[in-house]
Tab-separated table of C-alpha atoms in Angstrom:
chain	number	residue	atom	x	y	z
A	17	UNK	CA	-36.277	40.903	6.160
A	18	UNK	CA	-34.715	44.581	6.308
A	19	UNK	CA	-31.060	44.743	5.515
A	20	UNK	CA	-28.387	47.625	6.710
A	21	UNK	CA	-24.846	48.178	5.889
A	22	UNK	CA	-22.622	49.773	8.366
A	23	UNK	CA	-19.661	51.703	6.809
A	24	UNK	CA	-16.782	52.669	9.317
A	25	UNK	CA	-13.816	54.440	8.329
A	26	UNK	CA	-10.941	52.737	10.118
A	27	UNK	CA	-7.539	55.061	11.071
A	28	UNK	CA	-5.676	54.866	13.870
A	29	UNK	CA	-8.418	53.786	16.869
A	30	UNK	CA	-6.863	50.837	18.589
A	31	UNK	CA	-7.842	51.809	21.579
A	32	UNK	CA	-11.424	52.659	20.572
A	33	UNK	CA	-12.287	50.207	17.620
A	34	UNK	CA	-13.549	47.280	19.700
A	35	UNK	CA	-15.614	48.869	21.653
A	36	UNK	CA	-17.307	50.503	18.271
A	37	UNK	CA	-17.548	46.836	17.296
A	38	UNK	CA	-19.320	45.819	20.586
A	39	UNK	CA	-21.769	48.271	20.656
A	40	UNK	CA	-22.813	47.265	16.983
A	41	UNK	CA	-22.976	43.611	17.924
A	42	UNK	CA	-25.510	44.402	20.875
A	43	UNK	CA	-27.892	45.750	17.816
A	44	UNK	CA	-28.038	42.521	16.483
A	45	UNK	CA	-31.889	41.605	15.830
A	46	UNK	CA	-33.547	38.377	14.188
A	47	UNK	CA	-35.441	41.080	11.816
A	48	UNK	CA	-32.841	43.095	10.766
A	49	UNK	CA	-30.115	41.351	8.463
A	50	UNK	CA	-26.635	43.595	9.122
A	51	UNK	CA	-23.462	44.194	6.858
A	52	UNK	CA	-20.527	45.638	8.499
A	53	UNK	CA	-17.857	47.490	6.598
A	54	UNK	CA	-14.082	48.327	8.078
A	55	UNK	CA	-12.857	50.221	5.526
A	56	UNK	CA	-8.730	50.265	6.724
A	57	UNK	CA	-7.105	53.730	5.676
A	58	UNK	CA	-4.101	51.937	5.647
A	59	UNK	CA	-3.475	52.544	9.748
A	60	UNK	CA	-0.230	52.441	10.939
A	61	UNK	CA	-1.219	51.318	14.821
A	62	UNK	CA	-2.815	47.855	15.579
A	63	UNK	CA	-6.412	48.810	14.627
A	64	UNK	CA	-7.061	46.062	12.316
A	65	UNK	CA	-5.698	43.837	14.572
A	66	UNK	CA	-7.826	44.678	17.393
A	67	UNK	CA	-10.975	44.615	15.488
A	68	UNK	CA	-9.734	41.076	13.929
A	69	UNK	CA	-9.786	40.189	17.988
A	70	UNK	CA	-13.381	41.070	18.159
A	71	UNK	CA	-14.613	39.946	14.888
A	72	UNK	CA	-12.936	36.344	15.546
A	73	UNK	CA	-14.522	35.895	18.905
A	74	UNK	CA	-17.832	36.513	17.915
A	75	UNK	CA	-20.611	33.992	16.604
A	76	UNK	CA	-23.386	35.205	15.051
A	77	UNK	CA	-25.486	36.842	11.966
A	78	UNK	CA	-23.568	40.034	11.496
A	79	UNK	CA	-21.655	39.938	8.637
A	80	UNK	CA	-18.381	41.292	8.790
A	81	UNK	CA	-15.997	42.931	6.286
A	82	UNK	CA	-12.857	43.957	6.075
A	83	UNK	CA	-11.838	46.383	3.536
A	84	UNK	CA	-8.217	47.418	3.360
A	85	UNK	CA	-7.367	50.314	0.912
A	86	UNK	CA	-3.046	50.498	-0.454
A	87	UNK	CA	-2.630	53.777	0.173
A	88	UNK	CA	-3.930	56.209	2.937
A	89	UNK	CA	-6.605	58.369	1.170
A	90	UNK	CA	-8.481	60.013	4.468
A	91	UNK	CA	-12.100	59.229	5.620
A	92	UNK	CA	-14.338	60.342	2.364
A	93	UNK	CA	-12.603	58.007	0.028
A	94	UNK	CA	-12.881	55.203	2.658
A	95	UNK	CA	-16.722	56.032	2.764
A	96	UNK	CA	-16.798	55.727	-0.732
A	97	UNK	CA	-15.217	52.192	-0.543
A	98	UNK	CA	-17.858	51.924	1.794
A	99	UNK	CA	-20.760	52.582	-0.297
A	100	UNK	CA	-19.861	51.321	-2.970
A	101	UNK	CA	-19.040	47.644	-1.011
A	102	UNK	CA	-22.330	47.876	0.420
A	103	UNK	CA	-25.410	46.013	-0.390
A	104	UNK	CA	-27.334	46.431	2.181
A	105	UNK	CA	-30.827	48.576	1.154
A	106	UNK	CA	-30.090	51.001	3.967
A	107	UNK	CA	-26.947	52.197	5.328
A	108	UNK	CA	-25.191	54.193	7.801
A	109	UNK	CA	-22.056	55.532	9.045
A	110	UNK	CA	-20.225	55.279	11.935
A	111	UNK	CA	-16.809	56.892	13.244
A	112	UNK	CA	-14.524	54.123	14.381
A	113	UNK	CA	-14.427	56.334	17.763
A	114	UNK	CA	-17.505	56.274	18.485
A	115	UNK	CA	-20.862	53.456	19.356
A	116	UNK	CA	-24.177	53.152	19.039
A	117	UNK	CA	-26.280	52.667	22.233
A	118	UNK	CA	-28.189	49.817	22.755
A	119	UNK	CA	-31.545	49.837	20.479
A	120	UNK	CA	-30.174	52.681	18.418
A	121	UNK	CA	-31.039	50.625	15.502
A	122	UNK	CA	-34.512	50.052	16.345
A	123	UNK	CA	-35.603	53.256	17.597
A	124	UNK	CA	-34.275	54.593	13.963
A	125	UNK	CA	-36.066	51.872	11.790
A	126	UNK	CA	-39.394	52.479	14.298
A	127	UNK	CA	-39.428	55.920	13.335
A	128	UNK	CA	-38.658	55.191	9.856
A	129	UNK	CA	-42.096	52.988	9.874
A	130	UNK	CA	-44.352	56.411	11.016
A	131	UNK	CA	-43.290	57.816	7.331
A	132	UNK	CA	-42.475	55.165	5.568
A	133	UNK	CA	-41.878	57.170	2.585
A	134	UNK	CA	-39.159	59.489	3.676
A	135	UNK	CA	-35.382	59.949	2.326
A	136	UNK	CA	-33.815	59.786	5.812
A	137	UNK	CA	-34.223	59.057	9.354
A	138	UNK	CA	-31.895	61.587	11.880
A	139	UNK	CA	-31.385	60.799	15.630
A	140	UNK	CA	-29.795	62.891	18.607
A	141	UNK	CA	-26.579	62.137	19.697
A	142	UNK	CA	-24.839	62.143	23.083
A	143	UNK	CA	-21.893	63.889	23.576
A	144	UNK	CA	-19.224	62.348	25.723
A	145	UNK	CA	-16.788	65.514	26.445
A	146	UNK	CA	-20.344	67.574	27.182
A	147	UNK	CA	-21.667	64.984	29.192
A	148	UNK	CA	-25.191	65.500	27.891
A	149	UNK	CA	-27.328	64.922	25.079
A	150	UNK	CA	-26.960	67.430	21.672
A	151	UNK	CA	-29.640	70.369	22.677
A	152	UNK	CA	-32.377	69.367	19.904
A	153	UNK	CA	-35.504	71.011	21.116
A	154	UNK	CA	-37.874	68.108	20.237
A	155	UNK	CA	-39.536	65.798	22.778
A	156	UNK	CA	-41.600	63.624	19.922
A	157	UNK	CA	-40.629	62.066	16.661
A	158	UNK	CA	-41.267	64.633	14.148
A	159	UNK	CA	-41.589	64.749	9.972
A	160	UNK	CA	-39.974	67.617	8.633
A	161	UNK	CA	-40.082	68.635	4.832
A	162	UNK	CA	-38.045	70.554	2.784
A	163	UNK	CA	-38.180	74.152	3.510
A	164	UNK	CA	-37.643	72.713	7.501
A	165	UNK	CA	-35.034	70.323	6.908
A	166	UNK	CA	-33.084	72.992	5.173
A	167	UNK	CA	-33.603	75.302	8.294
A	168	UNK	CA	-32.556	72.739	10.292
A	169	UNK	CA	-28.895	72.532	8.962
A	170	UNK	CA	-28.352	75.795	8.178
A	171	UNK	CA	-29.559	76.672	12.231
A	172	UNK	CA	-27.280	73.508	13.348
A	173	UNK	CA	-30.208	71.311	14.571
A	174	UNK	CA	-29.646	68.839	12.532
A	175	UNK	CA	-25.721	67.986	12.559
A	176	UNK	CA	-23.010	68.238	9.378
A	177	UNK	CA	-21.923	64.981	9.688
A	178	UNK	CA	-22.416	61.766	8.195
A	179	UNK	CA	-22.789	59.305	11.173
A	180	UNK	CA	-26.209	59.343	12.747
A	181	UNK	CA	-28.033	59.650	9.791
A	182	UNK	CA	-29.931	56.445	8.069
A	183	UNK	CA	-30.495	56.416	4.766
A	184	UNK	CA	-31.346	54.151	1.817
A	185	UNK	CA	-28.304	53.245	-0.260
A	186	UNK	CA	-29.944	53.988	-3.619
A	187	UNK	CA	-30.960	56.795	-2.757
A	188	UNK	CA	-27.221	58.414	-2.218
A	189	UNK	CA	-26.382	56.408	-5.384
A	190	UNK	CA	-29.192	57.758	-7.544
A	191	UNK	CA	-28.343	61.086	-6.660
A	192	UNK	CA	-24.678	61.153	-6.900
A	193	UNK	CA	-24.270	61.805	-3.186
A	194	UNK	CA	-20.373	60.706	-2.324
A	195	UNK	CA	-17.933	62.284	-0.793
A	196	UNK	CA	-15.354	64.473	-2.060
A	197	UNK	CA	-12.119	63.095	-1.541
A	198	UNK	CA	-9.083	64.623	-0.492
A	199	UNK	CA	-10.892	67.715	1.266
A	200	UNK	CA	-11.368	68.616	5.629
A	201	UNK	CA	-15.077	69.291	6.643
A	202	UNK	CA	-15.873	66.958	4.014
A	203	UNK	CA	-18.642	66.029	6.312
A	204	UNK	CA	-20.239	69.926	5.660
A	205	UNK	CA	-20.041	69.903	2.177
A	206	UNK	CA	-21.661	66.513	1.897
A	207	UNK	CA	-24.516	66.998	4.375
A	208	UNK	CA	-25.057	70.221	2.370
A	209	UNK	CA	-25.558	68.398	-0.875
A	210	UNK	CA	-27.652	65.414	0.786
A	211	UNK	CA	-30.292	68.072	2.485
A	212	UNK	CA	-30.860	69.856	-0.926
A	213	UNK	CA	-31.993	66.451	-2.323
A	214	UNK	CA	-34.119	65.331	0.665
A	215	UNK	CA	-37.773	65.514	0.833
A	216	UNK	CA	-38.714	64.175	3.798
A	217	UNK	CA	-36.468	63.459	7.050
A	218	UNK	CA	-37.973	62.107	10.034
A	219	UNK	CA	-36.166	63.459	13.044
A	220	UNK	CA	-35.799	61.232	16.556
A	221	UNK	CA	-34.986	63.258	19.474
A	222	UNK	CA	-33.955	59.779	21.515
A	223	UNK	CA	-30.086	59.399	21.543
A	224	UNK	CA	-29.041	56.810	18.744
A	225	UNK	CA	-25.558	57.300	18.909
A	226	UNK	CA	-22.785	58.084	21.296
A	227	UNK	CA	-20.079	60.930	19.791
A	228	UNK	CA	-16.772	59.873	22.176
A	229	UNK	CA	-15.025	62.835	20.815
A	230	UNK	CA	-11.758	61.563	22.826
A	231	UNK	CA	-9.732	60.469	20.217
A	232	UNK	CA	-6.726	62.719	20.040
A	233	UNK	CA	-5.931	61.532	16.575
A	234	UNK	CA	-9.105	63.337	15.512
A	235	UNK	CA	-8.063	66.296	16.099
A	236	UNK	CA	-6.157	68.253	13.121
A	237	UNK	CA	-2.777	70.014	14.228
A	238	UNK	CA	-3.047	73.365	12.666
A	239	UNK	CA	0.195	73.659	10.497
A	240	UNK	CA	0.632	75.810	7.494
A	241	UNK	CA	0.333	72.726	5.394
A	242	UNK	CA	-2.989	71.543	6.939
A	243	UNK	CA	-4.574	75.601	6.938
A	244	UNK	CA	-3.586	75.384	3.110
A	245	UNK	CA	-5.739	72.458	2.945
A	246	UNK	CA	-8.693	73.640	5.075
A	247	UNK	CA	-8.490	76.910	2.807
A	248	UNK	CA	-8.960	74.813	-0.200
A	249	UNK	CA	-11.680	72.708	1.794
A	250	UNK	CA	-13.790	76.095	2.678
A	251	UNK	CA	-13.031	76.787	-1.434
A	252	UNK	CA	-15.035	73.495	-2.124
A	253	UNK	CA	-17.999	74.532	0.276
A	254	UNK	CA	-18.304	77.588	-0.868
A	255	UNK	CA	-18.588	76.224	-4.804
A	256	UNK	CA	-21.391	74.117	-3.539
A	257	UNK	CA	-23.378	76.565	-1.402
A	258	UNK	CA	-23.243	79.479	-3.777
A	259	UNK	CA	-23.820	77.240	-7.022
A	260	UNK	CA	-26.320	75.206	-4.824
A	261	UNK	CA	-27.893	78.148	-2.667
A	262	UNK	CA	-31.577	77.374	-1.077
A	263	UNK	CA	-33.793	79.840	-2.669
A	264	UNK	CA	-35.935	79.787	-0.096
A	265	UNK	CA	-33.090	80.050	2.826
A	266	UNK	CA	-31.045	82.799	1.113
A	267	UNK	CA	-29.710	84.974	3.842
A	268	UNK	CA	-29.447	81.487	5.910
A	269	UNK	CA	-27.553	79.984	3.053
A	270	UNK	CA	-24.745	82.576	3.176
A	271	UNK	CA	-24.479	83.363	7.084
A	272	UNK	CA	-23.872	79.489	7.182
A	273	UNK	CA	-21.424	79.800	4.264
A	274	UNK	CA	-19.639	82.786	6.089
A	275	UNK	CA	-18.919	81.270	9.460
A	276	UNK	CA	-16.526	78.761	7.556
A	277	UNK	CA	-15.420	81.711	5.219
A	278	UNK	CA	-14.602	83.797	8.654
A	279	UNK	CA	-12.703	80.495	9.911
A	280	UNK	CA	-10.395	80.416	6.955
A	281	UNK	CA	-9.411	84.153	7.325
A	282	UNK	CA	-8.308	83.494	10.869
A	283	UNK	CA	-6.407	80.418	9.774
A	284	UNK	CA	-4.805	82.309	6.852
A	285	UNK	CA	-3.933	84.947	9.640
A	286	UNK	CA	-2.553	82.684	12.401
A	287	UNK	CA	-0.758	80.134	10.273
A	288	UNK	CA	-0.428	81.435	6.876
A	289	UNK	CA	-1.381	79.469	3.671
A	290	UNK	CA	0.060	78.972	0.281
A	291	UNK	CA	-0.587	81.637	-2.334
A	292	UNK	CA	-3.088	79.535	-4.566
A	293	UNK	CA	-5.063	79.050	-1.444
A	294	UNK	CA	-5.099	82.589	-0.287
A	295	UNK	CA	-5.658	83.594	-3.639
A	296	UNK	CA	-9.099	81.004	-3.554
A	297	UNK	CA	-9.991	82.463	-0.389
A	298	UNK	CA	-10.101	86.133	-1.686
A	299	UNK	CA	-11.881	85.125	-4.965
A	300	UNK	CA	-14.529	83.078	-2.299
A	301	UNK	CA	-15.189	86.287	-0.656
A	302	UNK	CA	-15.492	88.772	-3.375
A	303	UNK	CA	-18.147	85.663	-5.004
A	304	UNK	CA	-19.993	85.892	-2.020
A	305	UNK	CA	-20.782	89.680	-2.082
A	306	UNK	CA	-21.577	89.391	-5.721
A	307	UNK	CA	-23.678	86.648	-5.457
A	308	UNK	CA	-25.807	88.400	-3.008
A	309	UNK	CA	-26.291	91.612	-4.958
A	310	UNK	CA	-27.381	89.306	-8.161
A	311	UNK	CA	-29.734	88.423	-5.988
A	312	UNK	CA	-30.931	91.819	-4.581
A	313	UNK	CA	-30.123	90.867	-1.023
A	314	UNK	CA	-27.998	94.728	-0.876
A	315	UNK	CA	-28.328	94.545	3.272
A	316	UNK	CA	-26.709	90.958	3.254
A	317	UNK	CA	-24.044	92.069	0.557
A	318	UNK	CA	-22.997	95.496	3.150
A	319	UNK	CA	-22.675	92.940	6.142
A	320	UNK	CA	-20.655	90.671	3.839
A	321	UNK	CA	-18.620	93.613	2.794
A	322	UNK	CA	-18.107	94.984	6.393
A	323	UNK	CA	-16.749	91.351	7.775
A	324	UNK	CA	-14.708	90.158	5.179
A	325	UNK	CA	-12.805	93.156	3.674
A	326	UNK	CA	-10.259	95.832	5.016
A	327	UNK	CA	-10.589	97.970	7.214
A	328	UNK	CA	-13.759	96.230	8.681
A	329	UNK	CA	-12.736	92.887	8.243
A	330	UNK	CA	-9.905	93.815	11.280
A	331	UNK	CA	-12.523	93.621	13.903
A	332	UNK	CA	-12.277	90.112	13.741
A	333	UNK	CA	-8.791	90.443	15.215
A	334	UNK	CA	-10.727	91.408	18.465
A	335	UNK	CA	-11.210	88.860	20.694
A	336	UNK	CA	-14.434	89.925	21.961
A	337	UNK	CA	-15.710	90.056	18.331
A	338	UNK	CA	-14.942	86.274	17.855
A	339	UNK	CA	-16.516	85.060	21.073
A	340	UNK	CA	-19.625	86.877	20.616
A	341	UNK	CA	-19.777	86.562	16.769
A	342	UNK	CA	-22.284	83.679	16.812
A	343	UNK	CA	-24.795	85.895	18.631
A	344	UNK	CA	-23.863	89.101	15.977
A	345	UNK	CA	-24.936	86.209	13.046
A	346	UNK	CA	-28.071	85.174	15.429
A	347	UNK	CA	-29.414	89.242	15.446
A	348	UNK	CA	-28.504	89.489	11.725
A	349	UNK	CA	-30.493	86.344	10.854
A	350	UNK	CA	-33.450	88.318	13.124
A	351	UNK	CA	-33.012	91.225	11.277
A	352	UNK	CA	-32.476	90.064	7.874
A	353	UNK	CA	-35.470	87.460	8.363
A	354	UNK	CA	-37.430	91.055	8.871
A	355	UNK	CA	-36.142	92.636	5.909
A	356	UNK	CA	-37.408	89.641	3.714
A	357	UNK	CA	-40.576	89.885	4.670
A	358	UNK	CA	-41.103	93.415	4.247
A	359	UNK	CA	-39.873	92.955	0.656
């Protein structure tokens, strides 16, 4: 029998946690031993009480465990606690304000059986806010290999979230794939490192996760303090990408990072940031250009100079430029692709 550990960070989800746990209970199967670990990150509301009311009324084979943190440390630390406490061969993260649709685990394990040597299975998800599945662009299960895996994440075909990814727990531990604690956008940083290690990923077009995105507590209020934390977190992502750029997708890696740097620049302009974070952002901007020049990507370096440094960067203050940045980036990817082939 396969064994699976599901890790759920819990913080300010009193209204949603019951729905989440009921969706996991609905996955119960005689062929799958499920351990469900809830990590209470010092939630100030009655989230744990709401969870216990569901667990106390449940009589089945799922092993529910609640681990309480002594201090609030954020979702990264909570997930790391869950990883270390897990005993299942396989591991899955679920956010406590989301849920699993009926038969989700069955579909994911059936997909794994099509390629037993895979490192991970990734399913599609349904966005409640958009009232539609994510446009994955697939109608059948595929096995993606090195280049395609990285291309999928850099072009947002695979979502940069820890949830909806079924993995072997040993794969995370053997490759030291824990979360950087105390940062925002930890999902992006972790996913980038994860997919650098993976060699085979099974991608499932079926919806295996429901992203509720309706919890107001999950929306970060933009203050100077949080803008500073965001900029410092983006600098950590920069260290990860520059220090481990996908050589076969160099331009895509840099453009992926650029999206976050532009977000940080906009935060600093609109809200402000502590001097240390501001200097760190400026250093990252310079490092991107130098990194491109060192690898002989003159066109990319010039493009980044135009976007990241005055007077050209002032164009980013124009609403039309910001609204159409995604289309501009797609055009640059196409141009770079042609230049790379010529090179």
